[in-house]
GROMACS .gro file of C-alpha atoms in nm:
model
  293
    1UNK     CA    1  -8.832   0.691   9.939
    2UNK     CA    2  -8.531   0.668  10.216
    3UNK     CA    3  -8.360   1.003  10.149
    4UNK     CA    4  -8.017   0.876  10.299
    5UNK     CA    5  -7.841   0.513  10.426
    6UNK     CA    6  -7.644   0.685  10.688
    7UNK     CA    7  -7.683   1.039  10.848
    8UNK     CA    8  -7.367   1.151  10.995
    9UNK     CA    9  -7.324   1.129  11.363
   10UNK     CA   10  -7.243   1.447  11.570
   11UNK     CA   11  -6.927   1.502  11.814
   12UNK     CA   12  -6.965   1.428  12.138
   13UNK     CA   13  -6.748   1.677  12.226
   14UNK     CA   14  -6.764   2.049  12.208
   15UNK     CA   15  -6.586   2.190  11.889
   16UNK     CA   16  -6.237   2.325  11.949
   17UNK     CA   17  -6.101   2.503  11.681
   18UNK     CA   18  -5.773   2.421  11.853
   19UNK     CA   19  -5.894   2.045  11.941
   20UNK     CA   20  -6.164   1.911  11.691
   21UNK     CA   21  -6.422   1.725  11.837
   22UNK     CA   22  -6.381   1.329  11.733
   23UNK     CA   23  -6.653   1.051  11.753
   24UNK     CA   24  -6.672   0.863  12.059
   25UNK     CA   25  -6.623   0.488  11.899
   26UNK     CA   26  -6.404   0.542  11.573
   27UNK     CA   27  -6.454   0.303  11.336
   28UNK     CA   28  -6.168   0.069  11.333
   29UNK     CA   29  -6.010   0.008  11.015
   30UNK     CA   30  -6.037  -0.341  11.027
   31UNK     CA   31  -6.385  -0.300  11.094
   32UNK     CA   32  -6.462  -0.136  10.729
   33UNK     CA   33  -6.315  -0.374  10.573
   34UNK     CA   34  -6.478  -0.642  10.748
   35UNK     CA   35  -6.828  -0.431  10.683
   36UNK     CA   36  -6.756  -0.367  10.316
   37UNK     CA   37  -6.653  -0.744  10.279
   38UNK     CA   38  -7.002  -0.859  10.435
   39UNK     CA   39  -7.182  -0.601  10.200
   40UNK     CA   40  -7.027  -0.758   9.902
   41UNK     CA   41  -7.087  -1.100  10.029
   42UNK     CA   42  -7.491  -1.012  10.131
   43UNK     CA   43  -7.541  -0.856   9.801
   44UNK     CA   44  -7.399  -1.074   9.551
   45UNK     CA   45  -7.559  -1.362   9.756
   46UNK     CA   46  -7.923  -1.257   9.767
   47UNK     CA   47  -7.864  -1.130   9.402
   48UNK     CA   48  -7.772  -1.453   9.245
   49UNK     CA   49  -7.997  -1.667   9.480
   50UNK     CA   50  -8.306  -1.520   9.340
   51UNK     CA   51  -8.134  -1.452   8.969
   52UNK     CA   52  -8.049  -1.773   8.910
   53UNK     CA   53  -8.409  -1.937   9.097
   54UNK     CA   54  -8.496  -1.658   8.797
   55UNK     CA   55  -8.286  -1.872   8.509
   56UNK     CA   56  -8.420  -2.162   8.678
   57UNK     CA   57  -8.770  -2.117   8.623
   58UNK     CA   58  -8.726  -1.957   8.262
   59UNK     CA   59  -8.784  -1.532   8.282
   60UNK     CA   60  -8.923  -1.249   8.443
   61UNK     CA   61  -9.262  -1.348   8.207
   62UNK     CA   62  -9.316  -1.666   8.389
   63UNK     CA   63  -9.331  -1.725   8.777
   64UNK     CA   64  -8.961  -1.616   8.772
   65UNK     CA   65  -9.061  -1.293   8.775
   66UNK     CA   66  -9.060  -1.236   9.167
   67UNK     CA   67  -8.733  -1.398   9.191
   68UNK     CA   68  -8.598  -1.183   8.936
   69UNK     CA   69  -8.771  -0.839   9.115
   70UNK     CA   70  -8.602  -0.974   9.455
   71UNK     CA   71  -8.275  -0.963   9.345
   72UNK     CA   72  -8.239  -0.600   9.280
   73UNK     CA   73  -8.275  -0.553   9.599
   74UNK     CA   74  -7.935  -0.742   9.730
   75UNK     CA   75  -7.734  -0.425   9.765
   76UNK     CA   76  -8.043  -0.290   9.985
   77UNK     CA   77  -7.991  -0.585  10.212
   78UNK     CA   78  -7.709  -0.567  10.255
   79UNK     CA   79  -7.688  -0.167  10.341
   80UNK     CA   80  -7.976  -0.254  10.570
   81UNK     CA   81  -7.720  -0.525  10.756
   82UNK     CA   82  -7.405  -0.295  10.789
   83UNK     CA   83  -7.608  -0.066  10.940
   84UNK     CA   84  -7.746  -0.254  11.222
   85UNK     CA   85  -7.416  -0.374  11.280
   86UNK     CA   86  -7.294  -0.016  11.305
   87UNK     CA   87  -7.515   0.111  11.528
   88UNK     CA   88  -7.492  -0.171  11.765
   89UNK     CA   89  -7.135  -0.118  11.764
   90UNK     CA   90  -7.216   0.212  11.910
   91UNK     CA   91  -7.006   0.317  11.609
   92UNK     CA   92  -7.024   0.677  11.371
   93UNK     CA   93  -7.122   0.700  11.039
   94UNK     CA   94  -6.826   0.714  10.800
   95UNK     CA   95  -6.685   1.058  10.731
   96UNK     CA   96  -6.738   1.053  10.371
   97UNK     CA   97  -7.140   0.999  10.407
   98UNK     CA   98  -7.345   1.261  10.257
   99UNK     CA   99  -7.630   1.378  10.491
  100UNK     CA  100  -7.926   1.502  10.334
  101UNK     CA  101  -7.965   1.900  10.342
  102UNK     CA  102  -8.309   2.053  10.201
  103UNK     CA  103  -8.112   2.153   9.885
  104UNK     CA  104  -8.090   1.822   9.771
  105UNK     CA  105  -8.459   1.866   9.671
  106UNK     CA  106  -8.340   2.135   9.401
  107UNK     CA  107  -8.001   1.948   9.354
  108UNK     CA  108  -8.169   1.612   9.246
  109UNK     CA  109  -8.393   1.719   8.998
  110UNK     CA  110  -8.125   1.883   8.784
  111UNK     CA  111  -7.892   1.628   8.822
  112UNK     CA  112  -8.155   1.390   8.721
  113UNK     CA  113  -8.230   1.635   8.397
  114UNK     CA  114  -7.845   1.669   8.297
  115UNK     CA  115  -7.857   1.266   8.327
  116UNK     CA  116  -8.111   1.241   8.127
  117UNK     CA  117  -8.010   1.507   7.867
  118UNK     CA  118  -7.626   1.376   7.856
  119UNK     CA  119  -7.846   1.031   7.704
  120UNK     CA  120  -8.053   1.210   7.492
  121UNK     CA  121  -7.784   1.389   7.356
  122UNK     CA  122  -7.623   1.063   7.281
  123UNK     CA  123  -7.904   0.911   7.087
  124UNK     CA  124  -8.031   1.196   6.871
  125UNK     CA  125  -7.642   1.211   6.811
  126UNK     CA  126  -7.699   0.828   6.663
  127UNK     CA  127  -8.007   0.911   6.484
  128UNK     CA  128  -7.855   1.215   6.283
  129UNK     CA  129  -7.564   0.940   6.157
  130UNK     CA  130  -7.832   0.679   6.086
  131UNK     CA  131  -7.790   0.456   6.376
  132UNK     CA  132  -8.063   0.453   6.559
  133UNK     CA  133  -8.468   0.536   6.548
  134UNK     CA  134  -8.633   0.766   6.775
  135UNK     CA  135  -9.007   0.743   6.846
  136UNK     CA  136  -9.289   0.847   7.054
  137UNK     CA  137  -9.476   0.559   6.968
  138UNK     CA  138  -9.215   0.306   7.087
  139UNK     CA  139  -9.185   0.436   7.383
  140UNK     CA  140  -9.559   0.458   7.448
  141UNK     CA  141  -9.559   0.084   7.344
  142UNK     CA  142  -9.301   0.013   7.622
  143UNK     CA  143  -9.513   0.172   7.865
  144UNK     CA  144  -9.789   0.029   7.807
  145UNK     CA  145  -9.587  -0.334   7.813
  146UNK     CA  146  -9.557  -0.232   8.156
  147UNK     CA  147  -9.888  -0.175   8.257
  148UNK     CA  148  -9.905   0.175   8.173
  149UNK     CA  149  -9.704   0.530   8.252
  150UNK     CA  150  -9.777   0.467   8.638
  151UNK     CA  151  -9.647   0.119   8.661
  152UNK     CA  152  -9.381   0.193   8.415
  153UNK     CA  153  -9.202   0.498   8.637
  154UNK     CA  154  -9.292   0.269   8.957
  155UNK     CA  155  -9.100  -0.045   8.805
  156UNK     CA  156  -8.798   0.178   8.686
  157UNK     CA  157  -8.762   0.373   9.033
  158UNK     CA  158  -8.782  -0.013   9.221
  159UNK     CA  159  -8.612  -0.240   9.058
  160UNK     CA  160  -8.246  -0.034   9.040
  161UNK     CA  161  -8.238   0.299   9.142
  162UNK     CA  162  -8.429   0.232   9.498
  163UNK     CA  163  -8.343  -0.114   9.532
  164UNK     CA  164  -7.928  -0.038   9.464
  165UNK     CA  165  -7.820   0.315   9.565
  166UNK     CA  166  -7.827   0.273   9.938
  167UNK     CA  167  -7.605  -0.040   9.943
  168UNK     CA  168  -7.383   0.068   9.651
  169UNK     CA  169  -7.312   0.470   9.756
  170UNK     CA  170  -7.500   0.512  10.063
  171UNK     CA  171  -7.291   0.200  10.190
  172UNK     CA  172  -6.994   0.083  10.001
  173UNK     CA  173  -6.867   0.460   9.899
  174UNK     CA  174  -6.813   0.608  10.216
  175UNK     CA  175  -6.660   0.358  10.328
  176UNK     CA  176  -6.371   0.284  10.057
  177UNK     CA  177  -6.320   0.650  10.030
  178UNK     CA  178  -6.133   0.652  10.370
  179UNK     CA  179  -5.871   0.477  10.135
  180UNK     CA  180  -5.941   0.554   9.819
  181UNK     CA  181  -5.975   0.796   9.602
  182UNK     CA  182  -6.338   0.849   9.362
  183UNK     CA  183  -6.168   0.771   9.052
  184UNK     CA  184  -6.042   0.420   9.188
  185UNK     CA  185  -6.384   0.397   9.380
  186UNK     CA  186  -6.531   0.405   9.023
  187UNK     CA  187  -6.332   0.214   8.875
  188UNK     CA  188  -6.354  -0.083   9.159
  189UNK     CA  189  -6.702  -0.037   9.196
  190UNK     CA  190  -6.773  -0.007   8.798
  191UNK     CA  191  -6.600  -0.343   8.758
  192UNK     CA  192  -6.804  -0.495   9.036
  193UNK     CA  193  -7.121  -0.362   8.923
  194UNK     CA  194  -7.035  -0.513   8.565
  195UNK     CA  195  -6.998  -0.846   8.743
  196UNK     CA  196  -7.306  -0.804   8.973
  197UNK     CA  197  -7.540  -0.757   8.666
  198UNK     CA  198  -7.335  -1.072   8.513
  199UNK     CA  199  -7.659  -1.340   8.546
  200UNK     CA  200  -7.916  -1.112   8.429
  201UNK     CA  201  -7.755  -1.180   8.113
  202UNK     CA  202  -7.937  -1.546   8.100
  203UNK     CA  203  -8.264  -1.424   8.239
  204UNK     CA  204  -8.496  -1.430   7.911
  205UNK     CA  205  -8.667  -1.143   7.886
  206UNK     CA  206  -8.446  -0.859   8.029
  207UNK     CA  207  -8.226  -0.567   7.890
  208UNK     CA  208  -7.919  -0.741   7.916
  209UNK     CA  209  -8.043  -1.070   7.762
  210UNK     CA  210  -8.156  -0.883   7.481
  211UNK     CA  211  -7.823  -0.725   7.417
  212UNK     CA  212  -7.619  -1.071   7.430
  213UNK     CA  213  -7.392  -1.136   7.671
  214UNK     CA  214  -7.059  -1.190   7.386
  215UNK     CA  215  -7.131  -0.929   7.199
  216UNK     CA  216  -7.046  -0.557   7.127
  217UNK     CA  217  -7.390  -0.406   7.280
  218UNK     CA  218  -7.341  -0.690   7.564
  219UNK     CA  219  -6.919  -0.602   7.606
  220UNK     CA  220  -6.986  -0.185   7.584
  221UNK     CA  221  -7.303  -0.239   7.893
  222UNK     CA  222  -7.068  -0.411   8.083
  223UNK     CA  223  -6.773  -0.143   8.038
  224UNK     CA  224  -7.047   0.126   8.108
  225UNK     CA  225  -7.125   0.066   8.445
  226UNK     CA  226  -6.753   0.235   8.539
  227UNK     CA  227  -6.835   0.579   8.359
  228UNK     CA  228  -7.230   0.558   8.508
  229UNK     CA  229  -7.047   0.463   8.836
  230UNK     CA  230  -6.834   0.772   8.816
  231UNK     CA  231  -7.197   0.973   8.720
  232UNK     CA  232  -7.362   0.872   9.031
  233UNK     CA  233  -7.106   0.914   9.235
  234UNK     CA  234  -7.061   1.268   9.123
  235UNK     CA  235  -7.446   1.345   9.241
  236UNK     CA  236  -7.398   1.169   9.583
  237UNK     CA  237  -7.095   1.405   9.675
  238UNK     CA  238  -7.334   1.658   9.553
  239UNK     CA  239  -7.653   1.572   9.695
  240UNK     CA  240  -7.705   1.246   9.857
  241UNK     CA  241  -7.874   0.922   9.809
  242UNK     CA  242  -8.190   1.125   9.650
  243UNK     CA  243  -7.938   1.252   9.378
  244UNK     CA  244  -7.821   0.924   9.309
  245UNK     CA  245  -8.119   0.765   9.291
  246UNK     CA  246  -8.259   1.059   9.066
  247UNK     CA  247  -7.968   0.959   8.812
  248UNK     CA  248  -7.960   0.630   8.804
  249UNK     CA  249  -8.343   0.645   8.763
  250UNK     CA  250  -8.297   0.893   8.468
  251UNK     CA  251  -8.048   0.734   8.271
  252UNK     CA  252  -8.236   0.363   8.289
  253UNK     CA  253  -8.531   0.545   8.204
  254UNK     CA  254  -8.423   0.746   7.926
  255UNK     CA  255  -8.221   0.417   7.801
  256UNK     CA  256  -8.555   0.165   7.813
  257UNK     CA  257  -8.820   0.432   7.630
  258UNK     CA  258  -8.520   0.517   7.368
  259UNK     CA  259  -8.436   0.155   7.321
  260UNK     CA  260  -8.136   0.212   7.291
  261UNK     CA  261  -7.920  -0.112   7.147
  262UNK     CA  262  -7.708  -0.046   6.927
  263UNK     CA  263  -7.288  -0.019   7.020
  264UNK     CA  264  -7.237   0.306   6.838
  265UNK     CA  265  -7.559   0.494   7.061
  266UNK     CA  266  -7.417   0.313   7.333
  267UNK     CA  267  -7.040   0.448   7.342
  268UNK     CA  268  -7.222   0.792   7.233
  269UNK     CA  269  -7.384   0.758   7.562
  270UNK     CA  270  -7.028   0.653   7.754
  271UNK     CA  271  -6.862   1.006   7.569
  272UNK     CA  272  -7.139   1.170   7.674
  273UNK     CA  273  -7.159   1.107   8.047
  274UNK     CA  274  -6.774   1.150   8.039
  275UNK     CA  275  -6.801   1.504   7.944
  276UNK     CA  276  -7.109   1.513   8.220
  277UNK     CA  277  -6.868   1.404   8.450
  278UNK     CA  278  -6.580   1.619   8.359
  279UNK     CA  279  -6.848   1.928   8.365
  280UNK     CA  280  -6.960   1.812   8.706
  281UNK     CA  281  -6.626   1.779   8.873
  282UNK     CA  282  -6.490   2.127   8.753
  283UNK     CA  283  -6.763   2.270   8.878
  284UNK     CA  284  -6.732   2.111   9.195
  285UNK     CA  285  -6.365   2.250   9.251
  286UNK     CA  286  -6.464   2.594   9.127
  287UNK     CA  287  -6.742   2.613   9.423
  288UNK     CA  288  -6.435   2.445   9.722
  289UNK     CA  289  -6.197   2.696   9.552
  290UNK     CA  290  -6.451   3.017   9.572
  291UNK     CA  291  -6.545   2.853   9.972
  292UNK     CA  292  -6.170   2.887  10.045
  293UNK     CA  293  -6.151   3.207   9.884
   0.00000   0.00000   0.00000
């Protein structure tokens, strides 16, 4: 499992408290635009190639199904592109990259419980007011759709977590936070996720498919992916790519085995990730504030 897209580059110049040390080759504004640009254009084109050979050929239960496993993996691609291009270019990694330190390893894992929890929380929320079902059974029965516990966990880490998080944070983030702030980077990238996920929609056999695409459960996915962007994004200032892919693995996880469906669990699960969130950044500026102190 890659642990980071991009490990920041060190000064070639002594540090100066006086004169800080800058990066030989700057990226040039124009340049990250152009990147992020190509990104977008590499990932939503390998995406919907193989998605719609997918729709073509009927489902991820028919010979569709590689097609349909392929696509996940457009933001990958392109993450893989922009950073060949960088490092020809003899160019940095952007400033707002998260290396990966050793306490990541600890870091991860809890964020990857609190994601988790913030879902449970959310659907035994819907069970107490009748909305939903919860049961060990069900989610055994998923698992062993899959192939079994092994296959199950192996599928879910793939096809999303592994196959997104270094184009969509370990790429794309860094590079629109030299202009913009997280919030708008959430909101941007939310939208675009949304939008990105749009064909899966017509691919029998999938999550979204099963929700309907004009429907409540279908409408409150697609408004979703801005709060889950906002999640994730909170554990990759925190911890990297491995905390990002940690959450994003939790909360599809936790969502498949709960089954969860219906519109009330599912705005549960928005409020709940918002107060996540809001827990997450305050505790954030409490540790800058103490580091100043």
């Amino acid at each position: 499992m890659p642990t980071n897209t991009e490990k920041p580059a060190h000064p070639t110049t002594p540090a100066n408290p006086a004169h800080p040390a800058t990066p030989a080759h700057p990226a040039h504004p124009d340049r990250r635009r152009t990147d992020l640009l190509l990104f977008m254009a590499i990932t939503f084109g390998v995406s919907w190639a193989c998605w719609g050979t997918a729709i073509g050929l009927g489902g991820p239960d028919t010979p569709a199904y590689t097609p349909f496993l392929l696509g996940a993996f457009g933001p990958l691609t392109g993450a893989l592109v922009i950073r060949v291009r960088r490092k020809r270019r003899g160019e940095p990694v952007p400033a707002h990259a998260v290396r990966f330190r050793p306490a990541a390893l600890l870091r991860a894992p809890l964020l990857m419980l609190a994601a988790s929890g913030a879902v449970l929380a959310a659907a035994a929320l819907g069970h107490a007011a009748g909305d939903t079902t919860l049961s060990w059974s069900d989610a055994q029965d998923v698992m062993k759709d899959m192939g079994g516990p092994a296959a199950f966990l192996v599928s879910m880490i793939i096809s999303g977590p592994l196959s997104e998080e270094p184009g969509w944070r370990g790429t794309a983030y860094p590079r629109m936070r030299a202009t913009m702030g997280r919030f708008q980077i959430a909101l941007v990238l939310g939208v675009i996720w949304a939008v990105w996920h749009m064909p899966l929609f017509f691919i029998d056999g999938t999550v979204q498919n099963d929700l309907g695409l004009a429907t409540p459960s279908g409408v409150l996915f697609a408004v979703g992916n801005i709060p889950m962007a906002m999640l994730v994004t909170c554990a990759y200032e925190r911890a990297g790519i491995l905390a990002s892919i940690a959450v994003h693995f939790a909360v599809n996880t936790t969502m498949v085995l709960l089954n969860v469906h219906t519109p009330a669990t599912q705005a549960l699960i928005t409020g709940c990730q918002i107060l996540l969130i809001t827990l997450l950044l305050l505790t954030a500026r409490r540790t800058q504030e103490t580091v100043k102190v």
